[in-house]
Amino acid sequence: MIPLSHAQQRLWFLDRLYGADPTYHLPVVLRLRGPLDRAALRAALGDVIARHESLRTVFPDTDGTPWQRVLAAPAEGPELTVTAVAPTELDAHIQAAASAPFVLADEPPLRADLFVSAAADAVLLLTLHHIVADGWSIEVLLRDLATAYRSRSGGAGPPDWPELPVQYADYTLWQRELLGDRHDPESVAGRQLGYWRDTLAGAPAALPLPVDRPRSAVAGHPGAGVAVDWDADRHRELLHLARQQNCTVFMVVQAALCALLCRMGAGTDIPLGTVTAGRTDEALDDLVGFFVNTLVLRTDLSGDPSFTELLHRVRGVALPAYAHQDLPFDLLVEELNPPRSADRHPFFQVMLAFDTRVRQELDFGAVTVERPAVDVPAAKADLNLQLTEHVDADGTPRGISGVLEYAADIFRAETAGLLADRLSRLLDAAVRAPGLPISAHSLLTPDERDQVLASWNDTARQLPVTTLPAAFRAQAARTPQATALVSAHGSLTYAELDQQSDRLAGGLRELGAGPGTVVAVGLPRSAALVVSLLAVVKAGAAYLPLAPGDPDERLRMMLHDARPVCVLGDRELCTRLDGGEVRVVTPDELTTDPAPGTGEASGTGPALRPGHPAYVIYTSGSTGRPKGVVVSHAAIDNRLRWMQAACPLAADDRVLQKTPSGFDVSVWEFFWPLRVGATLVVAGPDEHRDPAALAGTIVDRHVTIVHFVPSMLDLFLTEPAAARCAGLRRVFCSGEALPRESVLTFHQVLPGVALTNLYGPTEAAVDVTRHDCVPGEQGPVPIGRPVWNTQVRVLDDRLAPCPVGLAGELYLSGVQLADGYLARTALTSTRFVADPYGPPGSRMYRTGDRVRWTPDGVLVFLGRADDQVKLRGQRVEPGEVEAALLAEESVGGACVVVREDTPGDQRLVGYVTPAAGPSARGSVHPQALLASLADVLPGHLVPATVVVLDRLPLSPNGKLDRRALPPPPVDVRPGRAPGTRVERALVRLYAELLGVPEVGVEDDFFRLGGHSMLAVRLVRRIRAELAVNLPVQSIFRHPTPAALARQLSRSEAAEKAFGPVLELRSDGPGEPLFLVHPGTGLSWCYFRILEFLGTGRPVHALQARGFAEAVAGDPLPAPPRTVDEMAADYLAQIRKIQPAGPYHLAGWSFGGLVAHRMATRLEQEGDRVAALVVLDGYPEPPGAETASRPLREALHNVLGVPPDDAAGNARNPAELDGRVLDEVRRRFPPLADANDHGIRAALRIGMNNLRLQYAFVPELLRGDMTLVAARSGNPSTWQRFVAGRLTVLNLDVGHHDLFSTGAAETGRLLARILPGRTPPPGHDSEET
Amino acid sequence: MSNPFDDDEARFHVLVNDEGQYSLWPAALAEPAGWSAVLRDERRAECLAHVEAVWQDMRPRSLVAATGQQDGPGAAE
């Protein structure tokens, strides 16, 4: 058998991995004009195929090892499919034909199609599989085809050409010989391997590219391309620079591509893939075959080199790389075993292919031939720049053209186009000034620069500048009798609020408050707080909010820092801060008598100006010392004016004030409605953390506008009462990234309510950008566009503007900037810095937030600049993992962090809360979540652990507090022995295939040295030994025996329906109900009552062991010998779902007996039973005989009616004939599809249950029991086994009809019996 | 991505504008218009100490001029 060349093996494997896929098709299109001789064409094709064995080679395999089989040359020539097509449909036909799959195992790898659109106009499409050809081969093939066609059409018969000296098969063998044994360090393979091992050590596993969308878990990307066309002038300049620097044009392009990627955020260690012709002997030159090899060119861009320096580095990389080009790339991958993933190319994700071509003219005699370009059907890397350098025969540059292919699932066409443009621009800039550092060249065109700096920041508005008190006073004068404020203690009109705050302002002035001073306010949320804040600003001072809940020391520190005139506090605060350096007074003490002229004009001292501070709000500092942000009236006035223009409030709007005054969102809550005539609704002091209370207030007080921090919004939306808040008009979000999932939930729960995402730091007057969330949007929720008189700048680390799509740090400038940090001038000078793009002398604030522009000019928040999450060298966007977790039905909230609880062991940990509510932790199954995540996410994004929490911890301001997340429980993963049959089998197969003595269930196939070829063989062995057909990809996605075993069991649907626990309802806020199967052993009957039980709790049903095996035709496990043994097994099962009591148990018939035993065992073990319901099941009276006819009774249980005599007399299931088995199939749905063997095995399980039943004597139950007795039940048999209260409820239904015709009554009764800690849903539905 | 203002290894200027506001500035980058350097090409810590020393009243000069006030929350003692 002729083996495959190494390169062929890789393609063969990819074909197996992804299935037939046009990724590796090579379509060649020839437009033929003139008198085409079709017979001659077909014969000529036959001549070419006869000449090149490769064109008639197929690739069958033996046990997963492929080999080359050369078919005989077809005597008639190959099939030439001729199709008449309209010219407009030609392209579609070509696409379809070129994409049709090849079956490599037995179909020739060359297809020929002739499309005829006019009498003398035809298009020949040759489609080759890359496994037998490469770019060079196509030139050989066309040249030979032309020769043969001329000969055939001229009547000369077959062409007279010399035999080829060697064929591809010879090359295959020769290649193996040349390379030698790669394990021999003296062999060519061994030496070259050593070189590559050193060269590629520590290379990045994945290059961070400026992608538009997250990568999907699976490669096989749809590809697309943008044209690249560089004219002869640019070509000449590149050539000139290349010659000057003793380089090639290829190297110049390579350097520019590396520089571009580096500039676009890919880092300074850039591996590129490239291809070499691989025809290292001239005997190979005339062969059609797959010779090209892939090389990795790894360039170091650290230290911001000049282009000249970079060129030298590139040259220093390329020369030795080419000297070691014989080692096939797939061998390299196999040996070096880089971190692998099915979703990306190993070693590099960007390719550069470059060839120099003097195009040949194809001579088809009387027929003229053109070769139009063909669309590329699929990308082979994330980005693949394929260029052809056109030169005249004398070497004169004629231009460079080609295509930038991109993986269309991660890049948008605009982005690829921008990349291509920027590459050209960078090349031009570098050629002009090769001595400048690569970071000095702008990637932006003047237009783009103008766009990001000016057009998208064109926010200038001429506004009358005022102050907070002036705006309020003006409104109070306009609508004195309108309601200004509503709180738990009543309401105030504008006039009342104006007067009360005036009186307090007078008192403050007397204490010395005035413009430029500070007054601290430490009051709980109340009307008095609003009055006080207004009074402070009316007095001209800036207010400093103090959170009464803060520790004394922190309050004193702030007071020491800010030196306020006084503190306005309640009595409690007065006591706490008594004796400190600042006077503390209650508003009542200070309020002066109403006297004429206490208004604005009465103050003495300087007038309040817009430049004066309006408030000082402390934010946490990275060093741990909080810093006070000083914000002027001018800044906040702009913010409030913009808000009223962007989202106008009307007089009947009611804004909820719920944000603590120490957080700046509260500033607009307080002052916005009061300057436009709307009403401020003051929530209770602690309400902001209680979603149910908030919902109540929103409904009761007719609130129309409310703000949420996104994590609080999530909590709010899971609150059932949230849906009643339909009176809301708009919800604002800010404070942290708003997840798309929250937006989707929002629109579901509150359709018709507007949702606006705001972004801004305290340092720029609350918010500086805004985005209105519209249903139907996808992807990350933008933070939007800048507000009035505000500029947003996305700058790189040289403070140059970032182009669209590139992550940079966000800087803000404009009128909303704060003055700085109170008494922290040095800190201020590092954060409020000179703005190189604003008016002379202006400042900008650097936020520390990473953002990027979208092509539409909106900003997308990416995270903090200072805590980017990287795990094992790969970028991890926790939001992506969180989104995946949130997509799971059982998950309500999610948060993902990288933890390092053991030094050096960084792990991605997911925290989730149950969708069903805090009490339903049992409804979330971490292992199942992980298995599901592995289905949708690349491996590095799947958390190591998922921890279920009742709720995610929030910091005092309601933001998610990541630091308060508990460490995950220590898991027992490493070295765990295989637990299941499948795990045992997999562990053995791994060990055999990998040649290692022992494998643990958590060992990674690839880390143990497994590679793609071995993965194919593993899949084969699994199929042979476990009878499960898996795609090869599943090995990549689930590389450990444990994960693979989970996957295997998932692919066995039977496992679910016939497994030991049947999940009837997976979630619900209440405690789960566990039902025990009746004598049949299966619990499907309980589906009938599910709808009557309501949605309040999860429902699980136990099933007898052995059904999965029975249905699969496997031997049955040993049956339980006693009810006690069965009960113990079932308790172990339910404890996996609900680790501790109180338990809710119920069972029908035999299941009632088992449930009783489970309950008594629980009591004996000290656990609690909340409810035990026995549905018409009874212990056998003392002295009862062992079942005399167990098969008859088992049949009765299954059929629901007594079996006829013929069947009833049988003693052994083996005696049952097909008629009876069919009857079982008809009457017992679970076995409808079972084969005879399965039905007989199921009946044996039923018979065993009967034996257990007759032998069972219950223990004494200390607690209560409810018995549902059907017609002719015998409740008295239970009396001596129940010490607690025995409640008997009768149903006028036959025993066998309880879960068929009587299911509705049974279900309703059971729902009523079950105690409800979370009762209503079930009961409500029962009544309707 | 490292922020040029946080690089402890780099050299900085201290700039001041007409409002009397100070800004740290990376010495490697061109100085923006409307600012003048009061300290050049120094280590970051030196620059910050300088700012601390010379920038006592954080209020914009235009506001001080308009009010004639001497004291306020922007002033540090």
PDB file of N, CA and C in Angstrom, chain A residues 771-818:
ATOM      1  N   HIS A 771     -26.801  55.127  24.497  1.00  0.00           N
ATOM      2  CA  HIS A 771     -27.284  54.251  23.434  1.00  0.00           C
ATOM      3  C   HIS A 771     -28.684  53.787  23.786  1.00  0.00           C
ATOM      4  N   ASP A 772     -29.614  53.980  22.860  1.00  0.00           N
ATOM      5  CA  ASP A 772     -30.968  53.467  23.073  1.00  0.00           C
ATOM      6  C   ASP A 772     -31.033  52.040  22.571  1.00  0.00           C
ATOM      7  N   CYS A 773     -31.416  51.119  23.455  1.00  0.00           N
ATOM      8  CA  CYS A 773     -31.484  49.706  23.078  1.00  0.00           C
ATOM      9  C   CYS A 773     -32.788  49.448  22.337  1.00  0.00           C
ATOM     10  N   VAL A 774     -32.659  48.922  21.135  1.00  0.00           N
ATOM     11  CA  VAL A 774     -33.834  48.676  20.314  1.00  0.00           C
ATOM     12  C   VAL A 774     -33.990  47.168  20.187  1.00  0.00           C
ATOM     13  N   PRO A 775     -35.212  46.644  20.349  1.00  0.00           N
ATOM     14  CA  PRO A 775     -35.375  45.200  20.175  1.00  0.00           C
ATOM     15  C   PRO A 775     -34.874  44.774  18.797  1.00  0.00           C
ATOM     16  N   GLY A 776     -34.235  43.624  18.751  1.00  0.00           N
ATOM     17  CA  GLY A 776     -33.747  43.130  17.471  1.00  0.00           C
ATOM     18  C   GLY A 776     -32.264  43.349  17.259  1.00  0.00           C
ATOM     19  N   GLU A 777     -31.664  44.243  18.044  1.00  0.00           N
ATOM     20  CA  GLU A 777     -30.223  44.430  17.921  1.00  0.00           C
ATOM     21  C   GLU A 777     -29.506  43.175  18.386  1.00  0.00           C
ATOM     22  N   GLN A 778     -28.296  42.998  17.882  1.00  0.00           N
ATOM     23  CA  GLN A 778     -27.515  41.845  18.309  1.00  0.00           C
ATOM     24  C   GLN A 778     -26.128  42.279  18.724  1.00  0.00           C
ATOM     25  N   GLY A 779     -25.391  41.355  19.283  1.00  0.00           N
ATOM     26  CA  GLY A 779     -24.008  41.616  19.645  1.00  0.00           C
ATOM     27  C   GLY A 779     -23.912  42.430  20.906  1.00  0.00           C
ATOM     28  N   PRO A 780     -22.689  42.842  21.256  1.00  0.00           N
ATOM     29  CA  PRO A 780     -22.514  43.585  22.498  1.00  0.00           C
ATOM     30  C   PRO A 780     -23.323  44.880  22.474  1.00  0.00           C
ATOM     31  N   VAL A 781     -23.857  45.252  23.612  1.00  0.00           N
ATOM     32  CA  VAL A 781     -24.655  46.482  23.700  1.00  0.00           C
ATOM     33  C   VAL A 781     -23.683  47.667  23.711  1.00  0.00           C
ATOM     34  N   PRO A 782     -23.778  48.547  22.732  1.00  0.00           N
ATOM     35  CA  PRO A 782     -22.850  49.681  22.692  1.00  0.00           C
ATOM     36  C   PRO A 782     -23.108  50.637  23.851  1.00  0.00           C
ATOM     37  N   ILE A 783     -22.088  51.437  24.164  1.00  0.00           N
ATOM     38  CA  ILE A 783     -22.333  52.523  25.100  1.00  0.00           C
ATOM     39  C   ILE A 783     -22.738  53.773  24.335  1.00  0.00           C
ATOM     40  N   GLY A 784     -22.567  53.749  23.029  1.00  0.00           N
ATOM     41  CA  GLY A 784     -23.203  54.768  22.213  1.00  0.00           C
ATOM     42  C   GLY A 784     -22.334  55.935  21.790  1.00  0.00           C
ATOM     43  N   ARG A 785     -22.985  57.061  21.616  1.00  0.00           N
ATOM     44  CA  ARG A 785     -22.357  58.275  21.095  1.00  0.00           C
ATOM     45  C   ARG A 785     -22.277  59.328  22.187  1.00  0.00           C
ATOM     46  N   PRO A 786     -21.391  60.312  22.001  1.00  0.00           N
ATOM     47  CA  PRO A 786     -21.206  61.315  23.051  1.00  0.00           C
ATOM     48  C   PRO A 786     -22.407  62.256  23.193  1.00  0.00           C
ATOM     49  N   VAL A 787     -22.566  62.752  24.414  1.00  0.00           N
ATOM     50  CA  VAL A 787     -23.618  63.727  24.692  1.00  0.00           C
ATOM     51  C   VAL A 787     -23.131  65.108  24.263  1.00  0.00           C
ATOM     52  N   TRP A 788     -23.962  66.125  24.463  1.00  0.00           N
ATOM     53  CA  TRP A 788     -23.646  67.494  24.034  1.00  0.00           C
ATOM     54  C   TRP A 788     -22.313  67.992  24.615  1.00  0.00           C
ATOM     55  N   ASN A 789     -21.620  68.734  23.814  1.00  0.00           N
ATOM     56  CA  ASN A 789     -20.408  69.435  24.262  1.00  0.00           C
ATOM     57  C   ASN A 789     -19.393  68.497  24.908  1.00  0.00           C
ATOM     58  N   THR A 790     -19.352  67.293  24.361  1.00  0.00           N
ATOM     59  CA  THR A 790     -18.478  66.264  24.909  1.00  0.00           C
ATOM     60  C   THR A 790     -17.757  65.557  23.761  1.00  0.00           C
ATOM     61  N   GLN A 791     -16.463  65.303  23.948  1.00  0.00           N
ATOM     62  CA  GLN A 791     -15.715  64.560  22.952  1.00  0.00           C
ATOM     63  C   GLN A 791     -15.192  63.269  23.573  1.00  0.00           C
ATOM     64  N   VAL A 792     -15.300  62.210  22.806  1.00  0.00           N
ATOM     65  CA  VAL A 792     -14.766  60.934  23.261  1.00  0.00           C
ATOM     66  C   VAL A 792     -13.610  60.568  22.338  1.00  0.00           C
ATOM     67  N   ARG A 793     -12.486  60.169  22.904  1.00  0.00           N
ATOM     68  CA  ARG A 793     -11.325  59.841  22.085  1.00  0.00           C
ATOM     69  C   ARG A 793     -10.870  58.438  22.430  1.00  0.00           C
ATOM     70  N   VAL A 794     -10.697  57.623  21.414  1.00  0.00           N
ATOM     71  CA  VAL A 794     -10.163  56.277  21.609  1.00  0.00           C
ATOM     72  C   VAL A 794      -8.702  56.339  21.164  1.00  0.00           C
ATOM     73  N   LEU A 795      -7.796  56.265  22.129  1.00  0.00           N
ATOM     74  CA  LEU A 795      -6.395  56.513  21.821  1.00  0.00           C
ATOM     75  C   LEU A 795      -5.545  55.289  22.120  1.00  0.00           C
ATOM     76  N   ASP A 796      -4.496  55.121  21.331  1.00  0.00           N
ATOM     77  CA  ASP A 796      -3.574  54.024  21.586  1.00  0.00           C
ATOM     78  C   ASP A 796      -2.520  54.489  22.593  1.00  0.00           C
ATOM     79  N   ASP A 797      -1.511  53.670  22.810  1.00  0.00           N
ATOM     80  CA  ASP A 797      -0.608  54.028  23.899  1.00  0.00           C
ATOM     81  C   ASP A 797       0.439  55.056  23.482  1.00  0.00           C
ATOM     82  N   ARG A 798       0.324  55.571  22.261  1.00  0.00           N
ATOM     83  CA  ARG A 798       1.081  56.773  21.917  1.00  0.00           C
ATOM     84  C   ARG A 798       0.134  57.971  21.842  1.00  0.00           C
ATOM     85  N   LEU A 799      -1.044  57.777  22.367  1.00  0.00           N
ATOM     86  CA  LEU A 799      -2.103  58.797  22.350  1.00  0.00           C
ATOM     87  C   LEU A 799      -2.523  59.181  20.935  1.00  0.00           C
ATOM     88  N   ALA A 800      -2.323  58.245  20.001  1.00  0.00           N
ATOM     89  CA  ALA A 800      -2.798  58.477  18.638  1.00  0.00           C
ATOM     90  C   ALA A 800      -4.198  57.888  18.532  1.00  0.00           C
ATOM     91  N   PRO A 801      -5.071  58.506  17.734  1.00  0.00           N
ATOM     92  CA  PRO A 801      -6.437  57.989  17.632  1.00  0.00           C
ATOM     93  C   PRO A 801      -6.463  56.589  17.032  1.00  0.00           C
ATOM     94  N   CYS A 802      -7.254  55.719  17.601  1.00  0.00           N
ATOM     95  CA  CYS A 802      -7.378  54.360  17.090  1.00  0.00           C
ATOM     96  C   CYS A 802      -8.367  54.344  15.940  1.00  0.00           C
ATOM     97  N   PRO A 803      -8.061  53.557  14.934  1.00  0.00           N
ATOM     98  CA  PRO A 803      -9.039  53.390  13.863  1.00  0.00           C
ATOM     99  C   PRO A 803     -10.238  52.585  14.358  1.00  0.00           C
ATOM    100  N   VAL A 804     -11.282  52.609  13.554  1.00  0.00           N
ATOM    101  CA  VAL A 804     -12.476  51.820  13.839  1.00  0.00           C
ATOM    102  C   VAL A 804     -12.084  50.374  14.092  1.00  0.00           C
ATOM    103  N   GLY A 805     -12.651  49.806  15.116  1.00  0.00           N
ATOM    104  CA  GLY A 805     -12.448  48.381  15.366  1.00  0.00           C
ATOM    105  C   GLY A 805     -11.296  48.063  16.291  1.00  0.00           C
ATOM    106  N   LEU A 806     -10.381  49.000  16.450  1.00  0.00           N
ATOM    107  CA  LEU A 806      -9.216  48.702  17.266  1.00  0.00           C
ATOM    108  C   LEU A 806      -9.455  49.162  18.703  1.00  0.00           C
ATOM    109  N   ALA A 807      -9.170  48.272  19.637  1.00  0.00           N
ATOM    110  CA  ALA A 807      -9.368  48.618  21.039  1.00  0.00           C
ATOM    111  C   ALA A 807      -8.376  49.680  21.462  1.00  0.00           C
ATOM    112  N   GLY A 808      -8.864  50.667  22.159  1.00  0.00           N
ATOM    113  CA  GLY A 808      -7.999  51.692  22.705  1.00  0.00           C
ATOM    114  C   GLY A 808      -8.563  52.144  24.035  1.00  0.00           C
ATOM    115  N   GLU A 809      -7.857  53.064  24.670  1.00  0.00           N
ATOM    116  CA  GLU A 809      -8.366  53.562  25.938  1.00  0.00           C
ATOM    117  C   GLU A 809      -9.224  54.791  25.668  1.00  0.00           C
ATOM    118  N   LEU A 810     -10.276  54.907  26.437  1.00  0.00           N
ATOM    119  CA  LEU A 810     -11.214  55.999  26.225  1.00  0.00           C
ATOM    120  C   LEU A 810     -10.794  57.225  27.032  1.00  0.00           C
ATOM    121  N   TYR A 811     -10.676  58.353  26.337  1.00  0.00           N
ATOM    122  CA  TYR A 811     -10.401  59.648  26.962  1.00  0.00           C
ATOM    123  C   TYR A 811     -11.587  60.548  26.686  1.00  0.00           C
ATOM    124  N   LEU A 812     -11.899  61.401  27.653  1.00  0.00           N
ATOM    125  CA  LEU A 812     -13.071  62.260  27.518  1.00  0.00           C
ATOM    126  C   LEU A 812     -12.659  63.709  27.636  1.00  0.00           C
ATOM    127  N   SER A 813     -13.322  64.550  26.856  1.00  0.00           N
ATOM    128  CA  SER A 813     -13.078  65.973  27.061  1.00  0.00           C
ATOM    129  C   SER A 813     -14.364  66.736  26.796  1.00  0.00           C
ATOM    130  N   GLY A 814     -14.352  68.001  27.152  1.00  0.00           N
ATOM    131  CA  GLY A 814     -15.561  68.793  26.983  1.00  0.00           C
ATOM    132  C   GLY A 814     -15.982  69.414  28.301  1.00  0.00           C
ATOM    133  N   VAL A 815     -17.164  70.027  28.284  1.00  0.00           N
ATOM    134  CA  VAL A 815     -17.564  70.843  29.435  1.00  0.00           C
ATOM    135  C   VAL A 815     -17.924  70.026  30.661  1.00  0.00           C
ATOM    136  N   GLN A 816     -18.129  68.723  30.476  1.00  0.00           N
ATOM    137  CA  GLN A 816     -18.572  67.938  31.629  1.00  0.00           C
ATOM    138  C   GLN A 816     -17.440  67.453  32.522  1.00  0.00           C
ATOM    139  N   LEU A 817     -16.204  67.727  32.135  1.00  0.00           N
ATOM    140  CA  LEU A 817     -15.107  67.257  32.971  1.00  0.00           C
ATOM    141  C   LEU A 817     -15.177  67.881  34.357  1.00  0.00           C
ATOM    142  N   ALA A 818     -14.853  67.061  35.350  1.00  0.00           N
ATOM    143  CA  ALA A 818     -14.760  67.555  36.713  1.00  0.00           C
ATOM    144  C   ALA A 818     -13.551  68.481  36.825  1.00  0.00           C
TER     145      ALA A 818
END
